[in-house]
Tab-separated table of C-alpha atoms and ligand atoms in Angstrom:
chain	number	residue	atom	x	y	z
A	1	MET	CA	258.915	106.111	101.207
A	2	LYS	CA	259.144	108.239	104.201
A	3	THR	CA	260.160	106.258	107.300
A	4	LYS	CA	257.101	106.555	109.378
A	5	ASP	CA	255.012	105.440	106.595
A	6	ARG	CA	257.088	102.466	106.562
A	7	LEU	CA	256.106	102.005	110.321
A	8	LYS	CA	252.164	102.110	109.391
A	9	THR	CA	250.253	99.030	107.885
A	10	LYS	CA	247.545	98.058	105.644
A	11	GLU	CA	245.289	96.948	108.410
A	12	GLU	CA	241.675	98.512	109.130
A	13	ILE	CA	242.059	100.610	112.208
A	14	THR	CA	239.052	99.474	114.261
A	15	TRP	CA	239.912	101.740	117.444
A	16	CYS	CA	236.061	104.219	118.312
A	17	PRO	CA	236.966	107.221	116.538
A	18	GLY	CA	238.868	109.526	118.482
A	19	CYS	CA	240.299	107.191	120.695
A	20	THR	CA	243.217	108.484	121.949
A	21	ASN	CA	244.965	105.294	121.326
A	22	TYR	CA	245.328	107.051	117.823
A	23	MET	CA	247.329	109.644	119.102
A	24	ILE	CA	249.875	107.447	120.919
A	25	LEU	CA	250.646	105.139	117.687
A	26	GLU	CA	251.056	108.420	115.886
A	27	ALA	CA	254.144	109.496	118.665
A	28	VAL	CA	255.108	106.088	118.607
A	29	LYS	CA	255.805	105.973	114.606
A	30	GLN	CA	257.434	109.423	114.920
A	31	THR	CA	259.614	108.503	117.741
A	32	LEU	CA	260.911	105.433	115.848
A	33	ALA	CA	261.354	107.659	112.581
A	34	ASN	CA	263.125	110.143	113.991
A	35	MET	CA	265.512	107.553	115.530
A	36	ILE	CA	265.984	105.024	112.386
A	37	ASP	CA	266.523	108.404	110.323
A	38	SER	CA	269.195	109.479	112.832
A	39	LYS	CA	270.891	106.209	111.141
A	40	LYS	CA	271.475	105.150	114.763
A	41	TYR	CA	268.826	102.201	114.278
A	42	LYS	CA	266.933	100.087	111.582
A	43	GLN	CA	263.633	99.232	111.903
A	44	ASN	CA	264.273	95.673	112.422
A	45	ASP	CA	266.178	96.620	115.633
A	46	PHE	CA	262.710	97.614	117.184
A	47	VAL	CA	260.780	94.520	118.105
A	48	MET	CA	257.406	94.835	120.242
A	49	THR	CA	255.692	93.005	122.398
A	50	THR	CA	251.891	93.416	123.251
A	51	ASP	CA	249.138	92.579	125.376
A	52	ILE	CA	245.565	91.765	125.225
A	53	GLY	CA	243.109	95.013	125.441
A	54	CYS	CA	242.023	97.760	122.857
A	55	HIS	CA	245.891	99.491	123.554
A	56	ALA	CA	246.553	95.897	121.882
A	57	LYS	CA	245.666	96.643	118.651
A	58	ILE	CA	248.608	98.803	117.999
A	59	PHE	CA	250.441	95.262	117.131
A	60	ASP	CA	248.187	94.876	113.774
A	61	TYR	CA	248.811	99.133	112.917
A	62	LEU	CA	252.421	99.262	113.914
A	63	ASN	CA	254.822	97.362	111.327
A	64	LEU	CA	257.400	95.827	113.818
A	65	SER	CA	258.261	92.098	114.388
A	66	GLY	CA	256.812	91.527	117.940
A	67	ILE	CA	254.514	88.888	120.402
A	68	TYR	CA	250.723	89.725	120.688
A	69	CYS	CA	250.961	87.745	124.129
A	70	LEU	CA	248.405	86.319	126.874
A	71	HIS	CA	246.727	88.910	128.699
A	72	GLY	CA	249.316	90.172	131.478
A	73	ARG	CA	252.251	88.479	130.080
A	74	ALA	CA	253.380	91.016	127.403
A	75	LEU	CA	255.517	92.279	130.119
A	76	PRO	CA	257.666	88.818	130.726
A	77	THR	CA	257.567	88.078	127.403
A	78	GLY	CA	259.436	91.343	125.856
A	79	LEU	CA	261.701	90.815	128.826
A	80	GLY	CA	262.510	86.893	127.234
A	81	VAL	CA	263.071	88.499	124.244
A	82	SER	CA	265.489	91.171	125.678
A	83	ILE	CA	267.693	88.425	127.367
A	84	GLY	CA	267.308	86.401	123.964
A	85	ASN	CA	268.915	89.168	121.716
A	86	PRO	CA	270.045	92.353	123.581
A	87	LYS	CA	270.873	93.546	120.556
A	88	LEU	CA	267.179	93.947	120.307
A	89	LYS	CA	265.440	97.302	121.058
A	90	VAL	CA	261.838	95.808	122.940
A	91	ILE	CA	259.014	97.745	123.265
A	92	THR	CA	256.193	96.532	125.023
A	93	PHE	CA	252.358	97.987	125.595
A	94	ALA	CA	250.392	97.170	127.508
A	95	GLY	CA	246.954	98.610	129.667
A	96	ASP	CA	246.379	99.107	133.282
A	97	GLY	CA	243.948	96.484	133.326
A	98	ALA	CA	246.944	93.762	131.986
A	99	VAL	CA	249.355	94.824	134.204
A	100	TYR	CA	248.043	96.160	137.233
A	101	SER	CA	245.877	93.466	137.758
A	102	GLU	CA	246.355	90.526	135.773
A	103	GLY	CA	250.432	90.848	135.376
A	104	ILE	CA	250.916	93.075	138.539
A	105	SER	CA	253.897	90.425	139.769
A	106	HIS	CA	255.824	90.529	136.401
A	107	PHE	CA	255.668	94.894	136.523
A	108	ASN	CA	256.810	94.910	140.506
A	109	HIS	CA	260.127	92.274	139.475
A	110	ALA	CA	260.821	93.872	135.925
A	111	PHE	CA	262.277	97.014	137.939
A	112	ARG	CA	264.227	94.754	140.014
A	113	TYR	CA	265.926	93.027	137.056
A	114	ASN	CA	266.160	96.114	134.861
A	115	SER	CA	266.007	94.465	131.703
A	116	ASP	CA	266.636	97.005	128.827
A	117	MET	CA	263.493	97.207	127.409
A	118	THR	CA	260.687	99.946	127.180
A	119	LEU	CA	256.801	99.204	128.975
A	120	ILE	CA	254.664	102.008	127.261
A	121	LEU	CA	251.276	101.876	129.538
A	122	HIS	CA	248.184	103.041	128.434
A	123	ASP	CA	246.030	103.792	131.407
A	124	ASN	CA	242.777	104.525	130.872
A	125	GLN	CA	241.626	103.758	134.694
A	126	SER	CA	239.623	100.970	132.781
A	127	PHE	CA	239.467	97.660	131.293
A	128	SER	CA	238.094	98.761	128.376
A	129	LEU	CA	238.210	95.986	125.553
A	130	THR	CA	235.896	94.093	128.085
A	131	THR	CA	233.045	97.036	128.479
A	132	GLY	CA	234.636	98.945	131.408
A	133	GLN	CA	235.382	97.182	134.517
A	134	SER	CA	237.283	98.927	136.861
A	135	THR	CA	240.993	98.512	137.044
A	136	PRO	CA	243.817	98.946	140.528
A	137	THR	CA	243.989	102.760	138.976
A	138	SER	CA	240.304	103.197	138.600
A	139	GLN	CA	238.820	106.264	141.208
A	140	LYS	CA	237.026	105.058	144.110
A	141	GLY	CA	233.191	105.028	143.330
A	142	PHE	CA	233.115	104.637	139.497
A	143	ILE	CA	230.393	102.539	138.796
A	144	SER	CA	230.358	100.143	136.227
A	145	LYS	CA	227.844	97.333	134.944
A	146	ALA	CA	230.452	95.059	137.153
A	147	LYS	CA	229.967	97.484	140.479
A	148	PRO	CA	227.067	98.819	139.928
A	149	GLN	CA	227.001	99.961	143.430
A	150	GLY	CA	230.386	101.649	142.814
A	151	GLU	CA	234.391	100.460	142.859
A	152	GLU	CA	234.502	100.266	146.903
A	153	ASN	CA	238.170	100.216	146.611
A	154	ASN	CA	240.827	102.875	146.423
A	155	PRO	CA	243.115	102.755	143.529
A	156	PHE	CA	246.686	102.334	144.150
A	157	ASN	CA	249.274	104.382	142.757
A	158	PRO	CA	251.929	102.753	140.510
A	159	ILE	CA	254.474	105.467	140.405
A	160	LYS	CA	254.859	104.566	143.888
A	161	ILE	CA	255.013	101.090	143.639
A	162	ALA	CA	257.850	101.212	140.779
A	163	LEU	CA	259.825	103.514	143.227
A	164	ALA	CA	259.540	100.882	145.835
A	165	CYS	CA	260.594	98.322	143.490
A	166	GLY	CA	263.936	99.996	142.440
A	167	ALA	CA	263.068	101.964	139.269
A	168	THR	CA	265.816	103.306	136.898
A	169	PHE	CA	263.350	105.291	135.222
A	170	ILE	CA	259.966	106.181	136.036
A	171	ALA	CA	257.651	109.189	133.335
A	172	ARG	CA	254.626	109.829	132.775
A	173	THR	CA	253.044	111.526	129.507
A	174	ASN	CA	249.405	112.863	127.854
A	175	ALA	CA	248.022	111.002	125.633
A	176	ARG	CA	246.956	114.409	124.041
A	177	ASP	CA	250.074	115.681	123.353
A	178	ILE	CA	252.145	114.331	120.694
A	179	PRO	CA	255.400	116.248	121.102
A	180	HIS	CA	255.269	115.300	124.754
A	181	MET	CA	255.117	111.804	123.843
A	182	ILE	CA	257.897	111.772	121.538
A	183	GLU	CA	260.328	113.509	123.839
A	184	ILE	CA	259.643	110.961	126.800
A	185	PHE	CA	259.566	107.776	124.511
A	186	THR	CA	262.652	108.764	122.905
A	187	LYS	CA	264.255	109.469	126.425
A	188	ALA	CA	263.177	106.154	127.819
A	189	ILE	CA	263.979	103.542	124.636
A	190	ASN	CA	267.711	105.555	125.226
A	191	HIS	CA	267.487	104.785	128.553
A	192	LYS	CA	269.883	101.803	129.679
A	193	GLY	CA	267.809	99.760	131.519
A	194	PHE	CA	263.995	99.197	132.446
A	195	SER	CA	262.040	101.930	131.395
A	196	PHE	CA	258.338	102.700	132.620
A	197	ILE	CA	256.132	105.313	130.689
A	198	GLU	CA	252.416	105.845	132.536
A	199	VAL	CA	250.388	107.396	129.080
A	200	ILE	CA	247.446	108.981	130.744
A	201	GLN	CA	244.754	108.456	128.319
A	202	ASP	CA	240.854	108.926	128.081
A	203	CYS	CA	238.677	106.281	127.092
A	204	LEU	CA	235.354	108.112	125.231
A	205	ILE	CA	233.756	105.095	126.199
A	206	PHE	CA	234.150	103.790	129.216
A	207	ASN	CA	234.979	105.786	133.112
A	208	GLN	CA	234.126	109.052	130.982
A	209	ASP	CA	234.158	110.425	134.678
A	210	ALA	CA	238.392	109.814	135.141
A	211	ASN	CA	238.648	111.951	131.900
A	212	ASN	CA	239.713	115.364	131.011
A	213	LYS	CA	242.737	115.560	133.582
A	214	ASP	CA	244.664	117.961	131.242
A	215	LYS	CA	244.275	121.152	133.164
A	216	PHE	CA	245.788	119.319	136.250
A	217	MET	CA	248.723	118.240	134.426
A	218	TYR	CA	252.218	120.131	134.497
A	219	LYS	CA	255.249	119.752	133.046
A	220	ILE	CA	258.015	118.581	134.973
A	221	LYS	CA	262.195	118.790	134.657
A	222	ASP	CA	263.873	115.436	133.913
A	223	ASN	CA	263.975	114.624	137.903
A	224	GLU	CA	267.146	112.516	139.000
A	225	ASN	CA	266.402	113.008	142.854
A	226	TYR	CA	264.695	110.191	145.089
A	227	GLU	CA	263.206	112.425	147.463
A	228	VAL	CA	261.659	114.691	144.988
A	229	ALA	CA	260.466	111.793	143.029
A	230	LYS	CA	258.576	110.610	146.301
A	231	GLU	CA	257.107	113.850	146.381
A	232	LEU	CA	255.942	113.848	142.572
A	233	SER	CA	254.561	110.794	143.312
A	234	GLU	CA	252.179	111.655	145.618
A	235	GLU	CA	250.891	114.163	143.868
A	236	TYR	CA	248.543	112.507	141.974
A	237	ASN	CA	246.709	110.003	143.531
A	238	TYR	CA	244.366	108.270	141.056
A	239	ASN	CA	241.138	109.111	143.080
A	240	HIS	CA	240.608	112.600	141.803
A	241	LYS	CA	241.188	115.413	139.442
A	242	THR	CA	241.787	118.021	141.806
A	243	GLY	CA	245.722	119.270	142.563
A	244	LYS	CA	248.182	118.737	140.107
A	245	ILE	CA	249.221	115.831	138.006
A	246	PRO	CA	253.341	115.953	136.981
A	247	ILE	CA	253.999	114.576	133.762
A	248	GLY	CA	257.885	114.052	132.297
A	249	ILE	CA	260.600	112.029	133.796
A	250	ILE	CA	260.171	111.376	137.386
A	251	TYR	CA	262.708	109.453	138.554
A	252	LYS	CA	265.966	108.424	136.340
A	253	LYS	CA	269.083	106.337	137.676
A	254	ASN	CA	271.878	104.859	136.178
A	255	GLU	CA	272.346	100.678	137.735
A	256	LEU	CA	273.531	97.439	135.752
A	257	THR	CA	271.176	96.097	133.765
A	258	LEU	CA	270.040	92.584	133.804
A	259	GLN	CA	271.954	91.804	130.521
A	260	GLU	CA	275.230	93.196	132.014
A	261	LYS	CA	274.277	91.521	134.972
A	262	LEU	CA	274.223	87.967	133.353
A	263	LYS	CA	277.360	88.868	131.733
A	264	ILE	CA	279.293	89.488	134.746
A	265	VAL	CA	277.921	86.203	136.545
A	266	GLU	CA	278.818	83.986	132.831
A	267	LYS	CA	282.323	84.954	133.333
A	268	ASN	CA	282.787	84.515	136.773
A	269	GLY	CA	280.983	81.059	136.849
A	270	LYS	CA	283.950	80.372	134.088
B	301	TPP	C1	244.214	85.666	130.904
B	301	TPP	C2	243.189	86.202	130.419
B	301	TPP	N1	242.510	87.153	131.255
B	301	TPP	C3	241.344	87.652	130.890
B	301	TPP	C4	241.273	88.230	129.593
B	301	TPP	C5	240.100	89.025	129.455
B	301	TPP	N2	240.373	90.298	129.000
B	301	TPP	C6	240.620	90.520	127.617
B	301	TPP	S1	241.009	92.270	127.123
B	301	TPP	C7	240.819	92.354	128.644
B	301	TPP	C8	241.107	94.125	129.429
B	301	TPP	C9	242.231	94.798	128.984
B	301	TPP	O1	241.806	96.060	129.736
B	301	TPP	P1	243.342	96.955	130.005
B	301	TPP	O2	244.635	96.132	129.715
B	301	TPP	O3	242.898	97.936	130.653
B	301	TPP	O4	243.588	97.529	128.099
B	301	TPP	P2	242.217	98.385	127.415
B	301	TPP	O5	241.350	97.235	126.584
B	301	TPP	O6	241.944	99.280	128.733
B	301	TPP	O7	243.278	99.325	126.248
B	301	TPP	C10	240.837	91.083	129.447
B	301	TPP	C11	240.087	91.754	131.048
B	301	TPP	C12	241.611	87.887	128.596
B	301	TPP	N3	241.800	88.061	127.557
B	301	TPP	N4	242.822	86.365	128.662
């Protein structure tokens, strides 16, 4: 049996037909299969934590051990797993509603801690499972059942937040581009420290006005320059579909991981 097929489960997939979550699942399976086939990792070395939302159904479709967490809490749960057993490669799947709203404090601190784990954030600019309320990255004016007068607030920019909080790996990719997702997921999982990938995805049902941004996206080279990262983070403000949306590794640097910092503290304490 092919490694990728061993990563499948027998569960029936209940995402909407054509949902971009299928492509994210495919890219994740291919990324992990490549890593397992390279003999560097075994299937059991990977663990997932998932949030609650459409994206989180990936828990049922990906044959990995894991924890299906409370809404907004997939990140701290993944962090706990990564501290409990630093040999595991922890991947957290979460939505923009989950992490940028209810789970925002965990997002900020995850960069400061720099635990060795990966966050794959499915950003469809909508709380989709609960029928399309606006999230912190929804565009101003987004009309939903909850806000028929339109969203009155401006979106925030998670890439700028990540930079301000001391991120060691920030990337953005496109859910319609499987080869690009595989490249970015592989680099993120191999990064020593906390890697954050924002996957820009369309929701076919809710906030359709935010869809079809592909023509504004352009690929960047891996960037390690902080000033350039700041400029790249400014290029797209989540409000409009004009200008440019950089995709690729926006910023990367090396710093001690939480696991390494804890070891130093333990050693000094004895
Ligand atoms: C503690 C808690 N708060 C709120 C909810 C309701 N809830 C479940 S899924 C969801 C929306 C998830 O949206 P997002 O994270 O953007 O994921 P998507 O469905 O768009 O993939 C919400 C608000 C919940 N289940 N638990």
